[in-house]
Amino acid sequence: KTSASADPFGSIGSGTQAVTAEEEVWQGTFALEPYLNHSGDQPVQIPVYHTVTGKQMGALVLQIQLAMPSTPTKQLPTPTTTSGGLLSLVGLDTLMETSGTLPVLDYDTPISPSDPRRHQQLKTMGNFITHQYLQQHVSQIRSHDLAKLMDRVEKYQMALSYNPQTVISPPHQDKTPKPFRPSSSRSTELLGGIGFNVHVASLAFTQERGYFHNITCGAPADHARGFDAVFPGGPSGGLRRLEQSRVVLAQQLHESQNALIQAVGQFFVSSRQLSANVNHIPARNQHISQLRWKVYEMTQNLHTLTWQCAMRRHNCFSQALGIAVSTYLTSISDYSKIHWHDLWVKHGFLITFEGLLSAAGKELGMIEDASVGISMLRMVTVKLVPSDTVATGNKVDIAYSQHLKWLSLETTGVGSATEYLLTIGIDPEFYNSRLSVPLKNDARVRFRPLLYQVGVDIHQAAVHTQRKVKNQVQQQLANTAGSINTGYNTAQQPTQSLNDDDDDDETGAADPDVLVALNYEALRKMNAYAHSISPIAAATGQVQPPPQQQLQVHPVLTQLYNHIMQSSGKMNHGILDEAAAVAQKLGGGSVVFCKSGKDRTGMQITYKEAQYIRRYLKDYNPSRVYEDANMLRVYGTRLPVCQKNVGQAKYAFNTLQVRFMPDMLKPPIVTLAGFLKGGAVFKGGAIES
């Protein structure tokens, strides 16, 4: 029995028929291209070989007539370029550029394989993404995301011309694009590009030019997209975890490709020892088919994960950018920082984010999203110009601002080399009279973002307690069992946070180590910035170490360094306290955020304001600081912020939660929402947590 040659790399499935012991399969292959538009007068002989022995069994004699239609029956669309897409816009590479894996999807840089021979070997095996996957990805995922983005653009543009006098709904119920976005809209996908609950918290001694300001906001994360697995069995969480998984998946794909190349090579070596005429791999070779399908699957998973990271990045970065620009413009208005302006131009503007999220459950995902979105701010440079200047990029008017008239955002570079130039048009009179000289005349200031993160609530306390208990159990097992294998791999068991019946804080994986890692990363960046602003060598006469050597801890950072090095397994609020103090000394701006930007954030910002008051009055006493902070929590602006966000002028804590908070962040009992989680004492679910 003979069989026509099947696709040599056909997928495993019902299309591959089993061959019984009684059957013989002969195969012959030939290329069609030489016979295109051939007359077909001369017969063609195609050698046929035994697929087991490789012995030539004869030949097929065919007459071939092959012609393309003179006019296409259907006009094919012009192929869309793979460059200039969302991946490049948000600073991502595909991680497949150097291998040159086909088909070419989302590439911005020319394929330049690091190993041309390996690239050619992969190229001969065809595409590694199936038509079915690509059709489903384009029609169900990208088209869906694109439609939502286009709808967002349209509604955002319409919002620029809205009349605030026509607003009827209270702020916490309004989930349409507005200058203010309430924390109750966290899960509203339409508003995913707008930072929420963003305020400038300011305090001033008007007679003596004493001025304190911070930005407060909710976590710049993709709350609407959630933190579930990207695909069945795939990674979950926020951007930091997903992008680490992406790198691991790309490495695994590379190894699987190598295994496939090696298996194909070994097949031809062994087969041609029997017959020199073996030129393709039979479809029934299960080992190679399985290896090839594994490469298919991993390529498609990497492609899916990369797109999801790109979508998350554009939401998180958009929120972080709005928050950072607010910080920068507010700092420009601070008279006490005017002598820093020339240093901002030379070394960049330091933006210190102080996060109060817990490293457990969904808040861990928020930390992971925020860390990447904030890190992307390093790609941003800001330029201030008179508003009568002609914009070089797409200009967007700024509504309802007395001094800011328009802005434009331009990009240069591709992939991970992408950079952004944000130009802000300012009223000419204000620009000429109020802006300092160092920031004029095409001066550009690059953002230098940092993220310090400390969990301060009951969830973080539970994580630390469970970590201590886990370590104690492991130590006891080690002491009693010695080298005996207990059969229980505790290193692979995820730590769980407490479940307090809040649907937005359900039990989930915990990773307290991420806090130490983030704080150390921020310390390293802040240390480099401190050395650039105030080199130690200039003060001590010592020679600075070469750039490749690690910088010593700058004296201004010594106490912060000690806090971080001793923070593992602890709720060390001193990290945020000291980081804020150092940021102020280095002329930077500060941002305080938690999940919603109103409760934990309200406690932190009032504590910082109280500290400023006592330092300014040269009467610093911890007990007086706590008294002032509580006065601000009751009679200041933070309860109205809660009212604005959720419709109730209460902090969404209960007495149990407050017990686990650091002393300096505990609110007065009269300001608490209730005794139940989320203020459930109020009917109707008005209070969120």
mmCIF file of N, CA, C and O in Angstrom, residues 396-440:
data_model
loop_
_atom_site.group_PDB
_atom_site.id
_atom_site.type_symbol
_atom_site.label_atom_id
_atom_site.label_comp_id
_atom_site.label_asym_id
_atom_site.label_seq_id
_atom_site.Cartn_x
_atom_site.Cartn_y
_atom_site.Cartn_z
ATOM 1 N N VAL A 396 -2.437 68.164 22.508
ATOM 2 C CA VAL A 396 -3.712 67.945 23.188
ATOM 3 C C VAL A 396 -3.948 69.123 24.116
ATOM 4 O O VAL A 396 -3.109 69.437 24.974
ATOM 5 N N ASP A 397 -5.068 69.789 23.948
ATOM 6 C CA ASP A 397 -5.381 70.942 24.789
ATOM 7 C C ASP A 397 -5.692 70.501 26.208
ATOM 8 O O ASP A 397 -6.269 69.431 26.442
ATOM 9 N N ILE A 398 -5.317 71.342 27.172
ATOM 10 C CA ILE A 398 -5.602 71.097 28.586
ATOM 11 C C ILE A 398 -6.761 71.994 28.984
ATOM 12 O O ILE A 398 -6.674 73.219 28.907
ATOM 13 N N ALA A 399 -7.861 71.378 29.386
ATOM 14 C CA ALA A 399 -9.059 72.138 29.727
ATOM 15 C C ALA A 399 -9.028 72.600 31.176
ATOM 16 O O ALA A 399 -8.488 71.919 32.046
ATOM 17 N N TYR A 400 -9.616 73.756 31.423
ATOM 18 C CA TYR A 400 -9.866 74.259 32.777
ATOM 19 C C TYR A 400 -8.613 74.458 33.611
ATOM 20 O O TYR A 400 -8.616 74.264 34.811
ATOM 21 N N SER A 401 -7.525 74.843 32.976
ATOM 22 C CA SER A 401 -6.323 75.198 33.718
ATOM 23 C C SER A 401 -5.980 76.643 33.395
ATOM 24 O O SER A 401 -5.977 77.045 32.230
ATOM 25 N N GLN A 402 -5.680 77.390 34.415
ATOM 26 C CA GLN A 402 -5.390 78.802 34.216
ATOM 27 C C GLN A 402 -4.050 79.014 33.522
ATOM 28 O O GLN A 402 -3.902 79.957 32.733
ATOM 29 N N HIS A 403 -3.086 78.129 33.789
ATOM 30 C CA HIS A 403 -1.731 78.351 33.289
ATOM 31 C C HIS A 403 -1.260 77.297 32.286
ATOM 32 O O HIS A 403 -0.421 77.598 31.431
ATOM 33 N N LEU A 404 -1.743 76.076 32.381
ATOM 34 C CA LEU A 404 -1.334 75.012 31.462
ATOM 35 C C LEU A 404 -2.300 74.971 30.290
ATOM 36 O O LEU A 404 -3.515 74.858 30.483
ATOM 37 N N LYS A 405 -1.776 75.057 29.067
ATOM 38 C CA LYS A 405 -2.637 75.195 27.896
ATOM 39 C C LYS A 405 -2.692 73.943 27.025
ATOM 40 O O LYS A 405 -3.726 73.615 26.479
ATOM 41 N N TRP A 406 -1.583 73.269 26.847
ATOM 42 C CA TRP A 406 -1.569 72.058 26.015
ATOM 43 C C TRP A 406 -0.349 71.216 26.355
ATOM 44 O O TRP A 406 0.570 71.666 27.038
ATOM 45 N N LEU A 407 -0.359 69.990 25.866
ATOM 46 C CA LEU A 407 0.812 69.126 25.996
ATOM 47 C C LEU A 407 0.915 68.240 24.771
ATOM 48 O O LEU A 407 -0.059 68.028 24.037
ATOM 49 N N SER A 408 2.091 67.709 24.542
ATOM 50 C CA SER A 408 2.312 66.745 23.459
ATOM 51 C C SER A 408 3.326 65.717 23.932
ATOM 52 O O SER A 408 4.227 66.037 24.717
ATOM 53 N N LEU A 409 3.153 64.489 23.461
ATOM 54 C CA LEU A 409 4.038 63.393 23.842
ATOM 55 C C LEU A 409 4.629 62.787 22.573
ATOM 56 O O LEU A 409 3.904 62.321 21.702
ATOM 57 N N GLU A 410 5.953 62.820 22.474
ATOM 58 C CA GLU A 410 6.643 62.257 21.318
ATOM 59 C C GLU A 410 7.504 61.073 21.769
ATOM 60 O O GLU A 410 7.990 61.050 22.907
ATOM 61 N N THR A 411 7.691 60.126 20.872
ATOM 62 C CA THR A 411 8.526 58.967 21.176
ATOM 63 C C THR A 411 9.691 58.885 20.202
ATOM 64 O O THR A 411 9.577 59.267 19.030
ATOM 65 N N THR A 412 10.804 58.395 20.688
ATOM 66 C CA THR A 412 11.960 58.081 19.848
ATOM 67 C C THR A 412 12.453 56.696 20.243
ATOM 68 O O THR A 412 12.219 56.238 21.360
ATOM 69 N N GLY A 413 13.140 56.038 19.323
ATOM 70 C CA GLY A 413 13.645 54.707 19.601
ATOM 71 C C GLY A 413 12.549 53.663 19.484
ATOM 72 O O GLY A 413 11.360 53.979 19.319
ATOM 73 N N VAL A 414 12.944 52.412 19.565
ATOM 74 C CA VAL A 414 11.990 51.306 19.470
ATOM 75 C C VAL A 414 12.271 50.300 20.579
ATOM 76 O O VAL A 414 13.378 50.231 21.126
ATOM 77 N N GLY A 415 11.239 49.508 20.903
ATOM 78 C CA GLY A 415 11.406 48.466 21.902
ATOM 79 C C GLY A 415 11.901 49.015 23.223
ATOM 80 O O GLY A 415 11.455 50.069 23.694
ATOM 81 N N SER A 416 12.849 48.330 23.819
ATOM 82 C CA SER A 416 13.375 48.727 25.123
ATOM 83 C C SER A 416 14.176 50.020 25.058
ATOM 84 O O SER A 416 14.510 50.590 26.102
ATOM 85 N N ALA A 417 14.495 50.504 23.864
ATOM 86 C CA ALA A 417 15.218 51.775 23.716
ATOM 87 C C ALA A 417 14.266 52.958 23.540
ATOM 88 O O ALA A 417 14.707 54.081 23.275
ATOM 89 N N THR A 418 12.971 52.738 23.693
ATOM 90 C CA THR A 418 11.980 53.807 23.530
ATOM 91 C C THR A 418 12.151 54.873 24.608
ATOM 92 O O THR A 418 12.377 54.562 25.777
ATOM 93 N N GLU A 419 12.040 56.126 24.196
ATOM 94 C CA GLU A 419 12.063 57.245 25.136
ATOM 95 C C GLU A 419 10.935 58.204 24.784
ATOM 96 O O GLU A 419 10.481 58.265 23.638
ATOM 97 N N TYR A 420 10.488 58.955 25.797
ATOM 98 C CA TYR A 420 9.360 59.870 25.619
ATOM 99 C C TYR A 420 9.809 61.304 25.915
ATOM 100 O O TYR A 420 10.540 61.549 26.870
ATOM 101 N N LEU A 421 9.324 62.223 25.103
ATOM 102 C CA LEU A 421 9.519 63.651 25.358
ATOM 103 C C LEU A 421 8.142 64.269 25.548
ATOM 104 O O LEU A 421 7.321 64.293 24.632
ATOM 105 N N LEU A 422 7.887 64.746 26.759
ATOM 106 C CA LEU A 422 6.621 65.396 27.083
ATOM 107 C C LEU A 422 6.841 66.902 27.087
ATOM 108 O O LEU A 422 7.632 67.414 27.875
ATOM 109 N N THR A 423 6.153 67.594 26.190
ATOM 110 C CA THR A 423 6.251 69.049 26.100
ATOM 111 C C THR A 423 4.962 69.652 26.636
ATOM 112 O O THR A 423 3.862 69.246 26.232
ATOM 113 N N ILE A 424 5.087 70.624 27.545
ATOM 114 C CA ILE A 424 3.927 71.259 28.170
ATOM 115 C C ILE A 424 3.931 72.740 27.806
ATOM 116 O O ILE A 424 4.903 73.454 28.068
ATOM 117 N N GLY A 425 2.847 73.169 27.176
ATOM 118 C CA GLY A 425 2.700 74.579 26.814
ATOM 119 C C GLY A 425 2.101 75.371 27.967
ATOM 120 O O GLY A 425 1.018 75.042 28.462
ATOM 121 N N ILE A 426 2.791 76.438 28.404
ATOM 122 C CA ILE A 426 2.387 77.239 29.564
ATOM 123 C C ILE A 426 2.028 78.645 29.094
ATOM 124 O O ILE A 426 2.628 79.179 28.147
ATOM 125 N N ASP A 427 1.046 79.220 29.747
ATOM 126 C CA ASP A 427 0.648 80.591 29.438
ATOM 127 C C ASP A 427 1.889 81.487 29.367
ATOM 128 O O ASP A 427 2.703 81.494 30.305
ATOM 129 N N PRO A 428 2.095 82.228 28.257
ATOM 130 C CA PRO A 428 3.344 82.999 28.077
ATOM 131 C C PRO A 428 3.640 83.959 29.227
ATOM 132 O O PRO A 428 4.797 84.090 29.643
ATOM 133 N N GLU A 429 2.629 84.627 29.741
ATOM 134 C CA GLU A 429 2.875 85.580 30.830
ATOM 135 C C GLU A 429 3.385 84.860 32.074
ATOM 136 O O GLU A 429 4.341 85.306 32.724
ATOM 137 N N PHE A 430 2.743 83.744 32.409
ATOM 138 C CA PHE A 430 3.192 82.967 33.561
ATOM 139 C C PHE A 430 4.585 82.395 33.305
ATOM 140 O O PHE A 430 5.439 82.398 34.196
ATOM 141 N N TYR A 431 4.820 81.908 32.097
ATOM 142 C CA TYR A 431 6.120 81.327 31.734
ATOM 143 C C TYR A 431 7.240 82.351 31.924
ATOM 144 O O TYR A 431 8.288 82.048 32.508
ATOM 145 N N ASN A 432 7.022 83.562 31.457
ATOM 146 C CA ASN A 432 8.078 84.581 31.501
ATOM 147 C C ASN A 432 8.288 85.143 32.902
ATOM 148 O O ASN A 432 9.417 85.468 33.278
ATOM 149 N N SER A 433 7.216 85.230 33.687
ATOM 150 C CA SER A 433 7.338 85.902 34.984
ATOM 151 C C SER A 433 7.591 84.949 36.142
ATOM 152 O O SER A 433 8.186 85.343 37.152
ATOM 153 N N ARG A 434 7.161 83.697 36.030
ATOM 154 C CA ARG A 434 7.218 82.806 37.180
ATOM 155 C C ARG A 434 8.182 81.633 37.027
ATOM 156 O O ARG A 434 8.593 81.041 38.033
ATOM 157 N N LEU A 435 8.519 81.267 35.814
ATOM 158 C CA LEU A 435 9.392 80.109 35.619
ATOM 159 C C LEU A 435 10.850 80.527 35.750
ATOM 160 O O LEU A 435 11.260 81.564 35.212
ATOM 161 N N SER A 436 11.645 79.744 36.452
ATOM 162 C CA SER A 436 13.054 80.085 36.661
ATOM 163 C C SER A 436 13.837 79.914 35.356
ATOM 164 O O SER A 436 13.466 79.126 34.483
ATOM 165 N N VAL A 437 14.938 80.633 35.249
ATOM 166 C CA VAL A 437 15.747 80.621 34.025
ATOM 167 C C VAL A 437 16.262 79.225 33.675
ATOM 168 O O VAL A 437 16.241 78.833 32.504
ATOM 169 N N PRO A 438 16.746 78.409 34.643
ATOM 170 C CA PRO A 438 17.267 77.091 34.263
ATOM 171 C C PRO A 438 16.252 76.199 33.553
ATOM 172 O O PRO A 438 16.642 75.302 32.797
ATOM 173 N N LEU A 439 14.951 76.421 33.771
ATOM 174 C CA LEU A 439 13.930 75.569 33.169
ATOM 175 C C LEU A 439 13.392 76.130 31.855
ATOM 176 O O LEU A 439 12.489 75.534 31.257
ATOM 177 N N LYS A 440 13.947 77.247 31.388
ATOM 178 C CA LYS A 440 13.504 77.849 30.132
ATOM 179 C C LYS A 440 14.453 77.464 28.996
ATOM 180 O O LYS A 440 15.409 76.714 29.179
#
